Coordinates of C-alpha atoms in Angstrom, one line a residue:
Chain A
M26 CA -24.8 -43.7 -9.3
D27 CA -25.3 -40.0 -9.7
E28 CA -24.6 -36.8 -7.9
A29 CA -26.4 -33.6 -7.0
G30 CA -25.1 -30.2 -6.1
R31 CA -21.9 -29.7 -8.1
G32 CA -22.8 -26.2 -9.1
P33 CA -24.4 -24.3 -6.2
W34 CA -22.7 -21.7 -4.1
A35 CA -23.7 -23.3 -0.8
G36 CA -24.3 -26.6 0.8
P37 CA -22.9 -30.1 0.3
V38 CA -22.5 -32.2 -2.8
V39 CA -24.5 -35.4 -2.5
A40 CA -24.0 -38.7 -4.3
A41 CA -26.3 -41.6 -4.3
A42 CA -25.8 -45.2 -5.4
V43 CA -28.9 -47.3 -6.0
V44 CA -29.2 -51.0 -6.7
V45 CA -32.6 -51.8 -8.2
S46 CA -33.4 -55.4 -9.2
R47 CA -36.6 -54.6 -11.1
R48 CA -38.6 -51.6 -12.4
L49 CA -40.8 -50.0 -9.8
P50 CA -44.5 -50.2 -10.3
R51 CA -46.7 -47.0 -10.6
V52 CA -43.9 -44.4 -10.3
R53 CA -42.3 -42.4 -13.0
I54 CA -38.6 -42.7 -13.0
D55 CA -36.5 -40.4 -15.1
D56 CA -33.7 -37.9 -14.7
S57 CA -34.5 -36.0 -11.5
K58 CA -34.3 -32.7 -13.5
R59 CA -37.2 -33.9 -15.8
L60 CA -39.6 -34.7 -12.9
T61 CA -41.8 -32.3 -11.0
P62 CA -41.0 -32.0 -7.3
A63 CA -44.1 -34.0 -6.4
Q64 CA -43.1 -36.8 -8.8
R65 CA -39.6 -36.8 -7.4
E66 CA -40.9 -37.1 -3.9
R67 CA -43.1 -40.1 -4.8
A68 CA -40.3 -41.7 -6.7
Y69 CA -37.9 -41.1 -3.8
H70 CA -40.1 -43.0 -1.3
A71 CA -40.7 -45.8 -3.8
I72 CA -36.9 -46.2 -4.4
L73 CA -36.1 -46.2 -0.7
E74 CA -38.7 -48.9 -0.1
H75 CA -37.8 -51.2 -3.0
A76 CA -34.1 -50.7 -3.7
R77 CA -30.8 -50.7 -1.9
V78 CA -29.5 -47.2 -1.4
G79 CA -26.1 -45.7 -0.4
V80 CA -25.6 -42.0 0.1
G81 CA -22.4 -39.9 0.3
I82 CA -22.3 -36.3 1.5
V83 CA -19.3 -34.0 1.3
H84 CA -19.7 -30.6 2.9
A85 CA -18.7 -27.1 1.7
A86 CA -15.5 -26.9 3.9
R87 CA -14.2 -30.1 2.2
I88 CA -15.1 -28.8 -1.2
D89 CA -13.0 -25.6 -0.5
A90 CA -10.1 -27.7 0.9
E91 CA -9.9 -29.9 -2.1
N92 CA -11.9 -29.0 -5.2
I93 CA -15.4 -29.7 -6.4
R94 CA -14.3 -32.6 -8.6
Q95 CA -12.4 -34.4 -5.9
A96 CA -15.2 -33.7 -3.4
T97 CA -17.7 -35.2 -5.8
L98 CA -15.7 -38.3 -6.4
R99 CA -15.3 -38.6 -2.6
A100 CA -19.0 -38.4 -2.2
M101 CA -19.4 -41.1 -4.8
E102 CA -16.9 -43.4 -3.0
E103 CA -18.8 -42.9 0.2
A104 CA -22.1 -43.7 -1.5
V105 CA -20.8 -47.0 -2.8
A106 CA -19.3 -47.8 0.6
H107 CA -22.6 -47.3 2.2
L108 CA -24.4 -49.9 0.1
A109 CA -25.3 -53.0 2.1
R110 CA -23.8 -55.3 -0.6
R111 CA -20.8 -54.6 -2.9
P112 CA -22.1 -54.4 -6.4
D113 CA -20.2 -56.1 -9.3
L114 CA -20.3 -53.0 -11.5
V115 CA -21.2 -49.3 -10.9
L116 CA -22.8 -47.2 -13.7
V117 CA -21.8 -43.6 -13.1
D118 CA -23.5 -40.6 -14.7
G119 CA -21.1 -38.4 -16.6
H120 CA -17.6 -38.9 -17.8
D121 CA -15.7 -38.9 -14.5
V122 CA -15.6 -41.9 -12.1
P123 CA -14.0 -42.5 -8.7
S124 CA -11.2 -45.0 -8.6
L125 CA -12.7 -48.0 -6.7
S126 CA -11.8 -51.7 -6.7
I127 CA -15.2 -52.2 -8.3
P128 CA -15.4 -51.3 -12.0
C129 CA -17.0 -47.9 -12.5
W130 CA -18.5 -47.5 -16.0
P131 CA -19.1 -43.8 -17.0
V132 CA -22.3 -43.2 -18.9
I133 CA -22.6 -39.7 -20.5
G134 CA -26.2 -38.7 -20.2
G135 CA -26.8 -41.7 -17.9
D136 CA -29.5 -40.0 -15.9
R137 CA -31.7 -40.3 -19.0
L138 CA -30.4 -43.5 -20.4
S139 CA -30.1 -45.8 -17.4
Y140 CA -32.9 -46.7 -15.0
P141 CA -30.7 -47.2 -12.0
I142 CA -28.8 -43.9 -12.6
A143 CA -32.1 -42.1 -12.9
C144 CA -33.1 -43.6 -9.5
A145 CA -29.8 -42.4 -8.1
S146 CA -30.3 -38.9 -9.5
I147 CA -33.6 -38.7 -7.7
I148 CA -32.2 -39.9 -4.4
A149 CA -29.3 -37.5 -4.6
K150 CA -31.5 -34.6 -5.6
V151 CA -34.2 -35.1 -2.9
T152 CA -31.7 -35.8 -0.2
R153 CA -29.8 -32.6 -1.0
D154 CA -32.9 -30.5 -1.3
S155 CA -34.2 -31.7 2.0
L156 CA -30.9 -31.0 3.6
M157 CA -31.0 -27.4 2.2
V158 CA -34.5 -27.0 3.6
F159 CA -33.2 -28.0 7.0
Y160 CA -30.3 -25.6 6.6
H161 CA -32.8 -22.9 5.9
R162 CA -34.0 -23.2 9.5
L163 CA -30.4 -22.5 10.7
F164 CA -29.7 -19.7 8.3
P165 CA -33.1 -18.2 7.3
E166 CA -31.6 -15.1 5.8
Y167 CA -30.4 -16.8 2.7
R168 CA -33.6 -18.6 1.7
F169 CA -31.9 -21.9 1.1
D170 CA -35.4 -23.5 1.0
A171 CA -36.2 -21.5 -2.2
H172 CA -33.0 -21.8 -4.2
K173 CA -31.2 -24.8 -2.5
G174 CA -27.9 -22.9 -2.6
Y175 CA -27.9 -22.4 -6.3
G176 CA -26.9 -19.0 -7.7
T177 CA -30.1 -16.9 -8.1
P178 CA -30.6 -13.2 -8.0
A179 CA -32.2 -13.5 -4.5
H180 CA -29.3 -15.5 -3.3
R181 CA -26.8 -12.9 -4.6
D182 CA -28.7 -10.2 -2.8
A183 CA -28.7 -12.1 0.5
L184 CA -25.0 -12.6 0.2
R185 CA -24.4 -8.9 -0.5
L186 CA -26.5 -8.1 2.6
H187 CA -25.3 -10.8 5.1
G188 CA -22.0 -12.0 3.8
P189 CA -21.3 -15.7 3.4
S190 CA -22.3 -18.3 5.9
L191 CA -20.6 -21.5 7.2
L192 CA -22.3 -23.4 4.4
H193 CA -21.0 -21.3 1.5
R194 CA -18.3 -22.6 -0.8
M195 CA -15.7 -19.9 -0.5
S196 CA -13.7 -21.2 -3.4
F197 CA -16.6 -20.6 -5.8
R198 CA -16.2 -17.6 -8.0
P199 CA -18.9 -15.2 -6.7
L200 CA -17.8 -15.8 -3.1
A201 CA -14.1 -15.8 -3.7
A202 CA -14.5 -12.4 -5.4
S203 CA -16.5 -10.9 -2.6
S204 CA -14.2 -12.0 0.2
S205 CA -11.0 -10.8 -1.4
Chain B
M12 CA -5.1 -38.0 -11.3
T13 CA -7.2 -36.8 -14.1
Q14 CA -8.5 -39.6 -16.3
T15 CA -10.3 -39.1 -19.5
F16 CA -13.6 -40.8 -20.3
R17 CA -11.9 -43.4 -22.5
Q18 CA -9.3 -44.2 -19.9
A19 CA -12.1 -44.6 -17.2
R20 CA -13.9 -47.0 -19.5
G21 CA -10.8 -48.9 -20.3
R22 CA -10.0 -49.3 -16.6
A23 CA -13.5 -50.4 -15.8
A24 CA -13.4 -52.9 -18.7
E25 CA -10.2 -54.3 -17.4
Q26 CA -11.5 -54.7 -13.9
M27 CA -14.6 -56.5 -15.2
A28 CA -12.4 -58.8 -17.3
V29 CA -10.2 -59.6 -14.3
A30 CA -13.1 -60.4 -12.1
Y31 CA -14.6 -62.6 -14.9
L32 CA -11.3 -64.4 -15.5
R33 CA -10.9 -65.2 -11.8
R34 CA -14.4 -66.8 -11.8
E35 CA -13.3 -68.8 -14.9
G36 CA -10.4 -70.2 -12.9
Y37 CA -7.5 -68.1 -14.3
E38 CA -4.7 -67.1 -11.9
I39 CA -3.9 -63.5 -12.5
E40 CA -0.2 -62.8 -12.7
A41 CA -0.1 -59.2 -13.8
T42 CA -2.4 -56.5 -15.1
N43 CA -1.8 -53.4 -17.2
V44 CA 1.8 -54.1 -18.0
R45 CA 3.3 -51.2 -20.0
F46 CA 6.5 -51.2 -22.1
K47 CA 7.7 -48.7 -24.6
V48 CA 7.0 -51.2 -27.3
G49 CA 3.5 -52.0 -26.3
E50 CA 1.3 -53.1 -23.5
L51 CA -0.5 -56.1 -22.0
D52 CA -3.9 -55.8 -20.4
V53 CA -3.7 -59.1 -18.4
V54 CA -1.2 -61.9 -17.9
A55 CA -2.7 -65.0 -16.3
R56 CA -2.2 -68.7 -15.9
E57 CA -4.9 -71.2 -16.8
G58 CA -3.8 -74.6 -15.7
E59 CA -0.4 -75.2 -17.2
T60 CA -0.7 -72.5 -19.8
L61 CA 0.5 -68.9 -19.6
C62 CA -2.1 -66.6 -21.2
F63 CA -1.7 -63.1 -22.5
L64 CA -5.0 -61.4 -22.6
E65 CA -6.2 -58.4 -24.6
V66 CA -9.3 -56.7 -23.3
R67 CA -11.5 -55.1 -25.9
S68 CA -14.6 -53.3 -25.1
R69 CA -17.1 -52.0 -27.6
T70 CA -20.5 -50.3 -27.2
S71 CA -21.7 -50.8 -30.8
E72 CA -24.2 -53.5 -31.5
Q73 CA -22.5 -55.4 -34.3
F74 CA -21.2 -58.8 -33.1
G75 CA -17.5 -59.5 -33.4
S76 CA -16.6 -55.8 -33.5
A77 CA -14.6 -56.0 -30.3
L78 CA -12.4 -58.7 -31.9
E79 CA -12.1 -56.9 -35.2
S80 CA -10.9 -53.9 -33.5
I81 CA -7.5 -55.6 -33.0
T82 CA -5.7 -54.4 -36.1
P83 CA -2.4 -56.0 -37.4
M84 CA -0.6 -53.0 -36.0
K85 CA -2.0 -53.5 -32.5
R86 CA -1.2 -57.2 -32.8
R87 CA 2.4 -56.5 -33.5
R88 CA 2.7 -54.1 -30.5
F89 CA 1.0 -56.8 -28.4
I90 CA 3.5 -59.5 -29.4
R91 CA 6.4 -57.2 -28.9
A92 CA 5.2 -56.6 -25.4
V93 CA 4.8 -60.3 -24.8
R94 CA 8.5 -60.8 -25.7
W95 CA 9.5 -58.1 -23.3
Y96 CA 7.3 -59.6 -20.6
L97 CA 8.9 -63.1 -21.1
A98 CA 12.4 -61.6 -21.1
R99 CA 11.7 -59.8 -17.8
R100 CA 9.8 -62.5 -16.0
R101 CA 11.5 -63.5 -12.7
R102 CA 11.5 -67.2 -13.6
P103 CA 11.7 -68.1 -17.2
W104 CA 8.6 -69.6 -18.6
L105 CA 9.1 -73.0 -20.4
G106 CA 5.5 -74.1 -20.6
P107 CA 2.8 -73.6 -23.2
M108 CA 1.5 -70.1 -24.0
R109 CA -1.5 -68.7 -25.6
F110 CA -3.1 -65.4 -26.7
D111 CA -6.7 -64.8 -25.5
V112 CA -9.1 -62.0 -26.0
V113 CA -11.8 -60.9 -23.7
A114 CA -14.5 -59.1 -25.6
I115 CA -16.8 -56.9 -23.6
Q116 CA -20.0 -55.9 -25.4
H117 CA -22.0 -53.1 -23.9
R118 CA -25.7 -52.9 -24.8
Q119 CA -28.0 -50.1 -23.7
G120 CA -30.3 -51.1 -20.9
A121 CA -28.6 -54.4 -20.2
P122 CA -25.6 -55.6 -18.2
P123 CA -22.4 -55.9 -20.3
S124 CA -21.7 -59.4 -21.7
L125 CA -18.2 -60.8 -21.6
T126 CA -16.9 -63.3 -24.2
L127 CA -13.7 -65.1 -23.7
L128 CA -11.9 -66.3 -26.8
R129 CA -9.1 -68.7 -25.9
D130 CA -6.3 -68.9 -28.4
A131 CA -7.7 -66.0 -30.3
F132 CA -4.6 -65.4 -32.5
T133 CA -1.1 -66.7 -32.9
A134 CA 2.3 -64.9 -33.1
D135 CA 2.8 -65.4 -36.8
S136 CA -0.6 -64.3 -38.1

């Protein structure tokens, strides 16, 4: 299991849980950050075809209401709940794990070390990115398609010009500062 | 509640051990019992025997390291906790008892392997 979108100023945090029974042929699987977008896309479809996948999504309003850590853990719980079959053990990227009745084993640097965690990082990343591309059509002024909600100079300029949208995490520093 | 990395791993190890013990036919009586004097990871019955279990998990490759990580000091704490547990048990236990160890060995790129050592040590050692 892995997550995407802990850091950005806008959009949801997405967690993915993947159960792979064997290595996938002819696709490169690695930490999603170490693949090119094209490789990620290819891997994404291969994983969906050959593995069991659960996804959890927690939106910006909930991130503001709780905090990013709780929201991320909630997304992870959801991802595991959406798996068709309950696994015996969950390997979680990072040092923080949700409290489930299934043992959750934290693996620091897991997206590089563990094949299933790498798969999960790809599912989470591609799912989140495509959501942000979709949101771009609702709020074209922010260019979510380009930066996916992350803090870039262009995103900062758009915020200055248009103010925050429904999708922005008002509890995050650049936004909290501008609204007060 | 904020848990540290080590606590998270300890909890996961314990959950794995409990699931494994159930498959082995143990009846779980209590988990994670804490006293000031020490703590017990799992208390369970196997047949007529009351078993006190210590769960050790290790990521290093050397065999036996999980067992060796129980130092005399830890063993003393463990036995003190056992006395407390027996003193506080709702019905006094008159049957046989045993100390077991579940060693969980984590290897990179493979599922963790669990080893159950029945009667791993005694109260006087």
